[in-house]
Amino acid sequence: MTATVTDQLTPQQAGTRAHAVLDEIERAVVGKRAALELVMLGVLAGGHVLIEDLPGLGKTLLARSFSTVLGLDFRRIQFTPDLLPSDVTGAPFYDQRTGEMVFRPGPVFAHLLLADEINRTPPKTQAALLEAMAEAQVSTDGVTRPLPKPFVVIATNNPIEYEGTYALPEAQLDRFLLRVRMGYLPVSEEAAMLRRRLDRDTPEAVLNTLSNPGEVVAMRDALERVEVNDDLVDYIIALVDATRRHAQIQVGASPRGGLALVQLARARAVMAGRDYVIPEDVKAVALPALAHRVTLKPELWVRRISADDVIAGLVQSVPTPQTTPVPAQGRAQGANAPVPNAPVPNAPVPNAPVPNPANPVGA
């Protein structure tokens, strides 16, 4: 039973449904649960996802699988050097039958848009997505047209094909809520993937649709009922500010980085079946939320220091708040007092799996 647009979901209900979606997608995308969870966090948080990795690792399959299981209208754009902005947004054309100019919507008018190899097209065409990603609308010929709700862009970026590609500008990178890297499968998981292919009669697994656009919107709305303590807000600000003062970073994260941390941490709390955020939620999403928003000093390329390395170090160095959040019902009874000697986790968990409330460990 899926939710309608008017239904409200609790954070716990939204988390349970999100895990059901991931379980179904895992039938097609094998051995990538951590990457799938990050993409799911991006969908729940109402943002866009940049998948940067080598070819042939299942990036396109991942996007198609999300659209199928979530019941979202899907469009794909193969970005090439000759692609025009109107090929993305749409353009008016002359209708000979009526003698009028009629707007023909482009592929951006979809719930889930796969921008495949987005760095292959020139900056002018890349910029055609900026308004759509930031404001969920398209302006052409003086007319502003809203995009469907929800609207999600999953873009793929091939890091090895520098020949004939155009690096994404910082303004567009900042529009992506998080960046995901999939990586190669472990040998055992790759063998399992091959065995699944041999055991079925179709090239790809046939996935079931478990949701619809209205329910996805309701799942997103559930994040607004997840509490964030003032100490955690200060912690998020401290992380973002540290990127601006770090000696190895030339350009730090923008305020949009702090907003991304808040929403992704809330989404991770929902996935864990909680209606409150804990420091581990912030730590787990800091790397995918911030690494693509900073620009390192040029000399670090020679030393092979990446933004991931720098952000991971910041997560370790910025002090963790020493308070223990409590559920909403506890706060209603005035149980929102800090614990003076609460343990402080030290190690960051940038891509840690999200607990499944429907299948707790040891159950």
mmCIF file of C-alpha atoms in Angstrom:
data_model
loop_
_atom_site.group_PDB
_atom_site.id
_atom_site.type_symbol
_atom_site.label_atom_id
_atom_site.label_comp_id
_atom_site.label_asym_id
_atom_site.label_seq_id
_atom_site.Cartn_x
_atom_site.Cartn_y
_atom_site.Cartn_z
ATOM 1 C CA MET A 1 0.000 0.000 0.000
ATOM 2 C CA THR A 2 1.642 3.233 -1.114
ATOM 3 C CA ALA A 3 1.029 6.699 0.235
ATOM 4 C CA THR A 4 -0.902 9.429 -1.533
ATOM 5 C CA VAL A 5 0.221 13.022 -1.716
ATOM 6 C CA THR A 6 -1.856 13.940 1.337
ATOM 7 C CA ASP A 7 -0.620 11.094 3.556
ATOM 8 C CA GLN A 8 1.908 11.806 6.281
ATOM 9 C CA LEU A 9 4.614 9.360 7.264
ATOM 10 C CA THR A 10 6.483 9.232 10.540
ATOM 11 C CA PRO A 11 10.287 9.117 10.310
ATOM 12 C CA GLN A 12 10.157 5.456 11.323
ATOM 13 C CA GLN A 13 7.640 4.605 8.583
ATOM 14 C CA ALA A 14 9.681 6.499 5.993
ATOM 15 C CA GLY A 15 12.834 4.641 7.048
ATOM 16 C CA THR A 16 11.148 1.251 6.793
ATOM 17 C CA ARG A 17 9.876 2.012 3.290
ATOM 18 C CA ALA A 18 13.259 3.334 2.213
ATOM 19 C CA HIS A 19 14.940 0.090 3.280
ATOM 20 C CA ALA A 20 12.319 -1.915 1.368
ATOM 21 C CA VAL A 21 13.198 0.120 -1.732
ATOM 22 C CA LEU A 22 16.911 -0.560 -1.241
ATOM 23 C CA ASP A 23 16.319 -4.286 -0.749
ATOM 24 C CA GLU A 24 14.464 -4.430 -4.056
ATOM 25 C CA ILE A 25 17.128 -2.423 -5.918
ATOM 26 C CA GLU A 26 19.823 -4.755 -4.568
ATOM 27 C CA ARG A 27 18.309 -7.500 -6.702
ATOM 28 C CA ALA A 28 19.726 -5.629 -9.709
ATOM 29 C CA VAL A 29 22.666 -3.674 -8.282
ATOM 30 C CA VAL A 30 24.745 -6.304 -6.511
ATOM 31 C CA GLY A 31 27.212 -5.620 -3.715
ATOM 32 C CA LYS A 32 26.791 -1.834 -3.583
ATOM 33 C CA ARG A 33 24.613 -1.354 -0.516
ATOM 34 C CA ALA A 34 26.690 1.554 0.828
ATOM 35 C CA ALA A 35 26.452 3.436 -2.481
ATOM 36 C CA LEU A 36 22.726 2.688 -2.751
ATOM 37 C CA GLU A 37 22.164 4.025 0.760
ATOM 38 C CA LEU A 38 23.955 7.269 -0.086
ATOM 39 C CA VAL A 39 21.806 7.752 -3.187
ATOM 40 C CA MET A 40 18.717 6.993 -1.105
ATOM 41 C CA LEU A 41 19.823 9.642 1.403
ATOM 42 C CA GLY A 42 20.059 12.135 -1.457
ATOM 43 C CA VAL A 43 16.557 11.275 -2.668
ATOM 44 C CA LEU A 44 15.096 11.579 0.837
ATOM 45 C CA ALA A 45 16.913 14.865 1.463
ATOM 46 C CA GLY A 46 15.484 16.375 -1.719
ATOM 47 C CA GLY A 47 18.810 16.836 -3.493
ATOM 48 C CA HIS A 48 20.743 15.722 -6.543
ATOM 49 C CA VAL A 49 23.459 13.080 -6.725
ATOM 50 C CA LEU A 50 26.764 13.078 -8.616
ATOM 51 C CA ILE A 51 28.168 9.597 -9.251
ATOM 52 C CA GLU A 52 31.841 9.810 -10.134
ATOM 53 C CA ASP A 53 33.610 6.605 -11.023
ATOM 54 C CA LEU A 54 35.057 4.388 -13.724
ATOM 55 C CA PRO A 55 32.917 3.135 -16.620
ATOM 56 C CA GLY A 56 31.073 -0.172 -16.384
ATOM 57 C CA LEU A 57 30.421 -0.106 -12.638
ATOM 58 C CA GLY A 58 26.629 0.096 -12.832
ATOM 59 C CA LYS A 59 25.991 3.837 -12.562
ATOM 60 C CA THR A 60 23.272 3.859 -15.234
ATOM 61 C CA LEU A 61 21.731 0.659 -13.876
ATOM 62 C CA LEU A 62 21.591 2.254 -10.431
ATOM 63 C CA ALA A 63 19.681 5.291 -11.711
ATOM 64 C CA ARG A 64 17.214 3.210 -13.726
ATOM 65 C CA SER A 65 16.633 0.896 -10.785
ATOM 66 C CA PHE A 66 15.788 3.792 -8.464
ATOM 67 C CA SER A 67 13.289 5.187 -10.953
ATOM 68 C CA THR A 68 11.616 1.795 -11.412
ATOM 69 C CA VAL A 69 11.296 0.860 -7.743
ATOM 70 C CA LEU A 70 10.278 4.377 -6.656
ATOM 71 C CA GLY A 71 7.719 4.586 -9.473
ATOM 72 C CA LEU A 72 9.220 7.771 -10.933
ATOM 73 C CA ASP A 73 9.073 8.975 -14.528
ATOM 74 C CA PHE A 74 12.564 8.452 -15.953
ATOM 75 C CA ARG A 75 14.492 10.263 -18.687
ATOM 76 C CA ARG A 76 18.103 9.934 -19.765
ATOM 77 C CA ILE A 77 20.326 12.469 -21.519
ATOM 78 C CA GLN A 78 23.592 11.305 -23.041
ATOM 79 C CA PHE A 79 25.748 14.411 -22.781
ATOM 80 C CA THR A 80 27.945 14.916 -25.843
ATOM 81 C CA PRO A 81 30.011 17.867 -27.168
ATOM 82 C CA ASP A 82 27.314 18.795 -29.711
ATOM 83 C CA LEU A 83 24.395 18.776 -27.239
ATOM 84 C CA LEU A 84 22.509 22.096 -27.098
ATOM 85 C CA PRO A 85 20.780 23.674 -24.072
ATOM 86 C CA SER A 86 17.421 23.296 -25.850
ATOM 87 C CA ASP A 87 18.072 19.547 -26.084
ATOM 88 C CA VAL A 88 17.908 19.532 -22.281
ATOM 89 C CA THR A 89 15.205 22.051 -21.410
ATOM 90 C CA GLY A 90 13.051 21.919 -24.532
ATOM 91 C CA ALA A 91 12.213 24.634 -27.052
ATOM 92 C CA PRO A 92 9.251 26.212 -28.840
ATOM 93 C CA PHE A 93 8.385 25.009 -32.333
ATOM 94 C CA TYR A 94 5.965 26.169 -34.989
ATOM 95 C CA ASP A 95 2.801 24.086 -35.191
ATOM 96 C CA GLN A 96 1.670 24.211 -38.838
ATOM 97 C CA ARG A 97 -1.825 22.989 -37.966
ATOM 98 C CA THR A 98 -2.595 25.818 -35.573
ATOM 99 C CA GLY A 99 -0.132 28.428 -36.813
ATOM 100 C CA GLU A 100 1.143 28.951 -33.265
ATOM 101 C CA MET A 101 4.413 28.487 -31.440
ATOM 102 C CA VAL A 102 4.119 25.513 -29.084
ATOM 103 C CA PHE A 103 6.612 24.610 -26.363
ATOM 104 C CA ARG A 104 7.967 21.089 -26.615
ATOM 105 C CA PRO A 105 9.297 19.995 -23.184
ATOM 106 C CA GLY A 106 12.772 18.528 -23.042
ATOM 107 C CA PRO A 107 13.844 15.433 -21.107
ATOM 108 C CA VAL A 108 14.433 17.538 -17.989
ATOM 109 C CA PHE A 109 10.666 17.420 -17.417
ATOM 110 C CA ALA A 110 10.768 14.132 -15.511
ATOM 111 C CA HIS A 111 10.832 12.930 -11.926
ATOM 112 C CA LEU A 112 14.281 11.382 -12.256
ATOM 113 C CA LEU A 113 16.765 12.609 -14.845
ATOM 114 C CA LEU A 114 19.942 10.694 -15.599
ATOM 115 C CA ALA A 115 22.568 13.133 -16.878
ATOM 116 C CA ASP A 116 24.999 10.607 -18.300
ATOM 117 C CA GLU A 117 28.644 11.726 -18.620
ATOM 118 C CA ILE A 118 27.746 15.292 -17.773
ATOM 119 C CA ASN A 119 31.337 16.458 -18.164
ATOM 120 C CA ARG A 120 31.389 15.622 -21.879
ATOM 121 C CA THR A 121 29.266 18.601 -22.875
ATOM 122 C CA PRO A 122 30.386 22.277 -23.017
ATOM 123 C CA PRO A 123 29.698 24.641 -20.083
ATOM 124 C CA LYS A 124 26.813 26.348 -21.917
ATOM 125 C CA THR A 125 24.851 23.111 -22.030
ATOM 126 C CA GLN A 126 25.891 22.143 -18.503
ATOM 127 C CA ALA A 127 24.453 25.472 -17.329
ATOM 128 C CA ALA A 128 21.061 24.520 -18.766
ATOM 129 C CA LEU A 129 20.605 22.343 -15.685
ATOM 130 C CA LEU A 130 21.492 24.988 -13.102
ATOM 131 C CA GLU A 131 18.037 26.545 -12.744
ATOM 132 C CA ALA A 132 16.346 23.145 -12.862
ATOM 133 C CA MET A 133 18.565 21.739 -10.120
ATOM 134 C CA ALA A 134 18.368 24.783 -7.855
ATOM 135 C CA GLU A 135 14.727 25.832 -8.246
ATOM 136 C CA ALA A 136 12.945 22.864 -9.891
ATOM 137 C CA GLN A 137 11.824 25.020 -12.800
ATOM 138 C CA VAL A 138 12.802 25.918 -16.362
ATOM 139 C CA SER A 139 12.623 29.416 -17.871
ATOM 140 C CA THR A 140 12.465 29.680 -21.659
ATOM 141 C CA ASP A 141 11.231 32.546 -23.843
ATOM 142 C CA GLY A 142 10.165 34.535 -20.783
ATOM 143 C CA VAL A 143 7.968 31.728 -19.406
ATOM 144 C CA THR A 144 8.796 29.803 -16.221
ATOM 145 C CA ARG A 145 7.559 26.222 -16.133
ATOM 146 C CA PRO A 146 7.692 24.110 -12.939
ATOM 147 C CA LEU A 147 9.195 20.637 -13.018
ATOM 148 C CA PRO A 148 7.421 17.551 -11.655
ATOM 149 C CA LYS A 149 7.623 16.761 -7.953
ATOM 150 C CA PRO A 150 9.809 15.129 -6.895
ATOM 151 C CA PHE A 151 12.607 16.131 -9.257
ATOM 152 C CA VAL A 152 15.956 14.360 -8.901
ATOM 153 C CA VAL A 153 19.075 14.599 -11.074
ATOM 154 C CA ILE A 154 21.507 11.703 -10.948
ATOM 155 C CA ALA A 155 24.571 12.706 -12.962
ATOM 156 C CA THR A 156 27.509 10.512 -13.872
ATOM 157 C CA ASN A 157 31.005 11.903 -14.234
ATOM 158 C CA ASN A 158 33.824 9.823 -15.705
ATOM 159 C CA PRO A 159 37.080 10.743 -13.957
ATOM 160 C CA ILE A 160 39.463 9.054 -16.412
ATOM 161 C CA GLU A 161 38.380 10.495 -19.761
ATOM 162 C CA TYR A 162 39.911 13.954 -19.590
ATOM 163 C CA GLU A 163 40.322 14.113 -23.375
ATOM 164 C CA GLY A 164 37.401 16.063 -24.833
ATOM 165 C CA THR A 165 35.699 16.713 -21.491
ATOM 166 C CA TYR A 166 34.808 19.890 -19.619
ATOM 167 C CA ALA A 167 35.273 20.001 -15.873
ATOM 168 C CA LEU A 168 32.138 20.938 -13.943
ATOM 169 C CA PRO A 169 32.382 24.476 -12.527
ATOM 170 C CA GLU A 170 32.169 24.982 -8.772
ATOM 171 C CA ALA A 171 28.723 26.576 -9.114
ATOM 172 C CA GLN A 172 27.320 23.386 -10.601
ATOM 173 C CA LEU A 173 29.191 21.024 -8.290
ATOM 174 C CA ASP A 174 27.651 22.937 -5.389
ATOM 175 C CA ARG A 175 24.172 22.110 -6.723
ATOM 176 C CA PHE A 176 24.769 18.407 -6.054
ATOM 177 C CA LEU A 177 23.794 17.437 -2.547
ATOM 178 C CA LEU A 178 26.397 14.688 -2.408
ATOM 179 C CA ARG A 179 28.948 12.824 -4.476
ATOM 180 C CA VAL A 180 29.065 9.029 -4.579
ATOM 181 C CA ARG A 181 31.798 6.678 -5.742
ATOM 182 C CA MET A 182 30.887 3.053 -6.389
ATOM 183 C CA GLY A 183 34.223 1.281 -6.814
ATOM 184 C CA TYR A 184 34.925 -2.241 -7.998
ATOM 185 C CA LEU A 185 33.055 -5.195 -6.559
ATOM 186 C CA PRO A 186 34.882 -7.577 -4.217
ATOM 187 C CA VAL A 187 35.747 -10.825 -5.979
ATOM 188 C CA SER A 188 33.084 -12.795 -4.107
ATOM 189 C CA GLU A 189 30.369 -10.241 -4.926
ATOM 190 C CA GLU A 190 31.404 -10.118 -8.589
ATOM 191 C CA ALA A 191 31.133 -13.897 -8.767
ATOM 192 C CA ALA A 192 27.660 -13.682 -7.214
ATOM 193 C CA MET A 193 26.663 -11.097 -9.826
ATOM 194 C CA LEU A 194 27.767 -13.403 -12.656
ATOM 195 C CA ARG A 195 25.918 -16.328 -11.073
ATOM 196 C CA ARG A 196 22.707 -14.302 -10.843
ATOM 197 C CA ARG A 197 23.009 -13.438 -14.540
ATOM 198 C CA LEU A 198 23.429 -17.093 -15.457
ATOM 199 C CA ASP A 199 20.480 -18.146 -13.293
ATOM 200 C CA ARG A 200 17.921 -15.763 -14.792
ATOM 201 C CA ASP A 201 16.487 -15.659 -18.306
ATOM 202 C CA THR A 202 16.808 -11.895 -18.882
ATOM 203 C CA PRO A 203 19.860 -9.619 -19.207
ATOM 204 C CA GLU A 204 18.766 -7.571 -16.181
ATOM 205 C CA ALA A 205 16.653 -8.319 -13.134
ATOM 206 C CA VAL A 206 12.998 -7.305 -13.393
ATOM 207 C CA LEU A 207 12.299 -5.039 -10.427
ATOM 208 C CA ASN A 208 8.966 -4.367 -8.740
ATOM 209 C CA THR A 209 7.566 -0.883 -8.261
ATOM 210 C CA LEU A 210 7.130 -0.300 -4.535
ATOM 211 C CA SER A 211 6.368 3.422 -4.382
ATOM 212 C CA ASN A 212 5.062 6.408 -6.329
ATOM 213 C CA PRO A 213 5.837 10.131 -6.613
ATOM 214 C CA GLY A 214 3.361 11.041 -3.870
ATOM 215 C CA GLU A 215 4.933 8.637 -1.421
ATOM 216 C CA VAL A 216 8.440 9.903 -2.221
ATOM 217 C CA VAL A 217 7.248 13.422 -1.386
ATOM 218 C CA ALA A 218 5.731 12.102 1.857
ATOM 219 C CA MET A 219 9.016 10.385 2.737
ATOM 220 C CA ARG A 220 10.813 13.677 2.185
ATOM 221 C CA ASP A 221 8.319 15.506 4.363
ATOM 222 C CA ALA A 222 9.053 13.042 7.175
ATOM 223 C CA LEU A 223 12.547 14.563 7.459
ATOM 224 C CA GLU A 224 10.996 17.792 8.727
ATOM 225 C CA ARG A 225 9.916 15.896 11.839
ATOM 226 C CA VAL A 226 13.499 14.883 12.673
ATOM 227 C CA GLU A 227 15.003 17.004 15.454
ATOM 228 C CA VAL A 228 18.504 18.500 15.347
ATOM 229 C CA ASN A 229 19.948 19.732 18.659
ATOM 230 C CA ASP A 230 21.625 23.125 18.865
ATOM 231 C CA ASP A 231 24.910 21.401 19.730
ATOM 232 C CA LEU A 232 24.762 19.502 16.451
ATOM 233 C CA VAL A 233 23.976 22.688 14.524
ATOM 234 C CA ASP A 234 27.100 24.233 16.052
ATOM 235 C CA TYR A 235 29.050 21.087 15.134
ATOM 236 C CA ILE A 236 27.914 21.304 11.498
ATOM 237 C CA ILE A 237 28.882 24.972 11.346
ATOM 238 C CA ALA A 238 32.280 24.126 12.838
ATOM 239 C CA LEU A 239 32.877 21.500 10.140
ATOM 240 C CA VAL A 240 31.933 23.882 7.331
ATOM 241 C CA ASP A 241 33.992 26.707 8.821
ATOM 242 C CA ALA A 242 36.990 24.400 9.167
ATOM 243 C CA THR A 243 36.987 23.888 5.394
ATOM 244 C CA ARG A 244 37.360 27.651 4.953
ATOM 245 C CA ARG A 245 40.298 27.976 7.355
ATOM 246 C CA HIS A 246 42.232 24.832 6.446
ATOM 247 C CA ALA A 247 45.755 25.485 5.178
ATOM 248 C CA GLN A 248 45.400 23.021 2.291
ATOM 249 C CA ILE A 249 42.020 24.282 1.025
ATOM 250 C CA GLN A 250 41.909 27.228 -1.364
ATOM 251 C CA VAL A 251 38.094 27.590 -1.475
ATOM 252 C CA GLY A 252 35.996 26.189 1.365
ATOM 253 C CA ALA A 253 32.433 24.916 1.429
ATOM 254 C CA SER A 254 29.583 27.361 0.894
ATOM 255 C CA PRO A 255 26.592 27.739 3.246
ATOM 256 C CA ARG A 256 24.855 25.257 0.974
ATOM 257 C CA GLY A 257 27.296 22.691 2.365
ATOM 258 C CA GLY A 258 25.907 23.204 5.860
ATOM 259 C CA LEU A 259 22.356 22.804 4.586
ATOM 260 C CA ALA A 260 23.406 19.591 2.843
ATOM 261 C CA LEU A 261 24.885 18.228 6.076
ATOM 262 C CA VAL A 262 21.692 18.979 8.007
ATOM 263 C CA GLN A 263 19.363 17.318 5.507
ATOM 264 C CA LEU A 264 21.587 14.309 4.867
ATOM 265 C CA ALA A 265 22.053 13.760 8.602
ATOM 266 C CA ARG A 266 18.283 13.897 9.043
ATOM 267 C CA ALA A 267 17.846 11.426 6.197
ATOM 268 C CA ARG A 268 20.336 9.055 7.806
ATOM 269 C CA ALA A 269 18.457 9.308 11.093
ATOM 270 C CA VAL A 270 15.250 8.382 9.244
ATOM 271 C CA MET A 271 16.995 5.397 7.673
ATOM 272 C CA ALA A 272 18.058 4.304 11.157
ATOM 273 C CA GLY A 273 14.476 4.568 12.458
ATOM 274 C CA ARG A 274 15.112 7.655 14.605
ATOM 275 C CA ASP A 275 13.397 11.048 14.813
ATOM 276 C CA TYR A 276 16.539 12.793 16.069
ATOM 277 C CA VAL A 277 20.067 13.273 14.737
ATOM 278 C CA ILE A 278 23.197 12.060 16.500
ATOM 279 C CA PRO A 279 26.831 13.064 15.813
ATOM 280 C CA GLU A 280 27.492 9.829 13.921
ATOM 281 C CA ASP A 281 24.873 10.851 11.353
ATOM 282 C CA VAL A 282 26.789 14.038 10.602
ATOM 283 C CA LYS A 283 30.133 12.247 10.468
ATOM 284 C CA ALA A 284 28.805 9.575 8.121
ATOM 285 C CA VAL A 285 27.659 12.099 5.504
ATOM 286 C CA ALA A 286 30.415 14.721 5.884
ATOM 287 C CA LEU A 287 32.693 13.212 3.246
ATOM 288 C CA PRO A 288 30.122 12.719 0.437
ATOM 289 C CA ALA A 289 28.491 16.085 1.266
ATOM 290 C CA LEU A 290 31.595 18.293 1.480
ATOM 291 C CA ALA A 291 34.485 16.787 -0.514
ATOM 292 C CA HIS A 292 33.184 17.976 -3.908
ATOM 293 C CA ARG A 293 32.479 21.487 -2.554
ATOM 294 C CA VAL A 294 36.071 22.399 -1.697
ATOM 295 C CA THR A 295 38.969 23.379 -3.950
ATOM 296 C CA LEU A 296 42.414 22.308 -2.857
ATOM 297 C CA LYS A 297 45.546 24.353 -3.386
ATOM 298 C CA PRO A 298 47.241 23.451 -6.699
ATOM 299 C CA GLU A 299 50.412 22.037 -5.161
ATOM 300 C CA LEU A 300 48.449 19.247 -3.480
ATOM 301 C CA TRP A 301 47.851 17.578 -6.853
ATOM 302 C CA VAL A 302 51.571 16.874 -7.064
ATOM 303 C CA ARG A 303 51.514 15.363 -3.580
ATOM 304 C CA ARG A 304 48.445 13.280 -4.529
ATOM 305 C CA ILE A 305 46.384 14.598 -1.636
ATOM 306 C CA SER A 306 42.673 14.494 -2.425
ATOM 307 C CA ALA A 307 39.758 16.453 -1.058
ATOM 308 C CA ASP A 308 38.510 13.212 0.487
ATOM 309 C CA ASP A 309 41.716 12.965 2.530
ATOM 310 C CA VAL A 310 41.427 16.543 3.766
ATOM 311 C CA ILE A 311 37.741 16.284 4.718
ATOM 312 C CA ALA A 312 38.349 12.973 6.512
ATOM 313 C CA GLY A 313 41.051 14.692 8.551
ATOM 314 C CA LEU A 314 38.726 17.556 9.411
ATOM 315 C CA VAL A 315 36.064 15.148 10.656
ATOM 316 C CA GLN A 316 38.631 13.644 13.003
ATOM 317 C CA SER A 317 39.969 16.981 14.235
ATOM 318 C CA VAL A 318 36.762 18.968 14.854
ATOM 319 C CA PRO A 319 35.516 18.232 18.405
ATOM 320 C CA THR A 320 32.348 16.177 18.617
ATOM 321 C CA PRO A 321 29.483 17.567 20.758
ATOM 322 C CA GLN A 322 29.220 15.804 24.113
ATOM 323 C CA THR A 323 25.455 15.571 24.329
ATOM 324 C CA THR A 324 23.156 12.605 23.938
ATOM 325 C CA PRO A 325 20.015 13.400 21.893
ATOM 326 C CA VAL A 326 16.781 11.771 23.017
ATOM 327 C CA PRO A 327 13.635 10.860 21.069
ATOM 328 C CA ALA A 328 10.823 13.347 20.562
ATOM 329 C CA GLN A 329 8.713 11.812 23.324
ATOM 330 C CA GLY A 330 11.594 12.265 25.761
ATOM 331 C CA ARG A 331 12.007 15.909 24.806
ATOM 332 C CA ALA A 332 8.309 16.450 25.361
ATOM 333 C CA GLN A 333 8.874 15.380 28.978
ATOM 334 C CA GLY A 334 11.801 17.753 29.438
ATOM 335 C CA ALA A 335 14.494 15.098 29.066
ATOM 336 C CA ASN A 336 16.732 17.171 26.815
ATOM 337 C CA ALA A 337 19.615 17.573 29.236
ATOM 338 C CA PRO A 338 23.206 17.018 28.107
ATOM 339 C CA VAL A 339 25.144 14.095 29.477
ATOM 340 C CA PRO A 340 28.361 15.573 30.957
ATOM 341 C CA ASN A 341 30.578 12.554 30.485
ATOM 342 C CA ALA A 342 29.048 11.041 27.369
ATOM 343 C CA PRO A 343 31.595 9.162 25.232
ATOM 344 C CA VAL A 344 32.780 11.040 22.160
ATOM 345 C CA PRO A 345 33.258 8.937 19.029
ATOM 346 C CA ASN A 346 36.581 9.743 17.398
ATOM 347 C CA ALA A 347 36.720 7.826 14.142
ATOM 348 C CA PRO A 348 34.712 9.134 11.163
ATOM 349 C CA VAL A 349 32.468 6.759 9.308
ATOM 350 C CA PRO A 350 32.150 8.408 5.882
ATOM 351 C CA ASN A 351 30.426 5.514 4.118
ATOM 352 C CA ALA A 352 29.162 3.419 7.013
ATOM 353 C CA PRO A 353 26.081 1.268 6.292
ATOM 354 C CA VAL A 354 22.808 2.602 7.629
ATOM 355 C CA PRO A 355 21.090 0.339 10.186
ATOM 356 C CA ASN A 356 17.849 -1.238 9.026
ATOM 357 C CA PRO A 357 15.135 -0.841 11.678
ATOM 358 C CA ALA A 358 13.192 -3.679 10.092
ATOM 359 C CA ASN A 359 16.139 -6.068 10.470
ATOM 360 C CA PRO A 360 18.183 -5.048 13.530
ATOM 361 C CA VAL A 361 21.525 -6.675 14.199
ATOM 362 C CA GLY A 362 21.178 -9.728 16.389
ATOM 363 C CA ALA A 363 17.449 -10.078 15.754
#
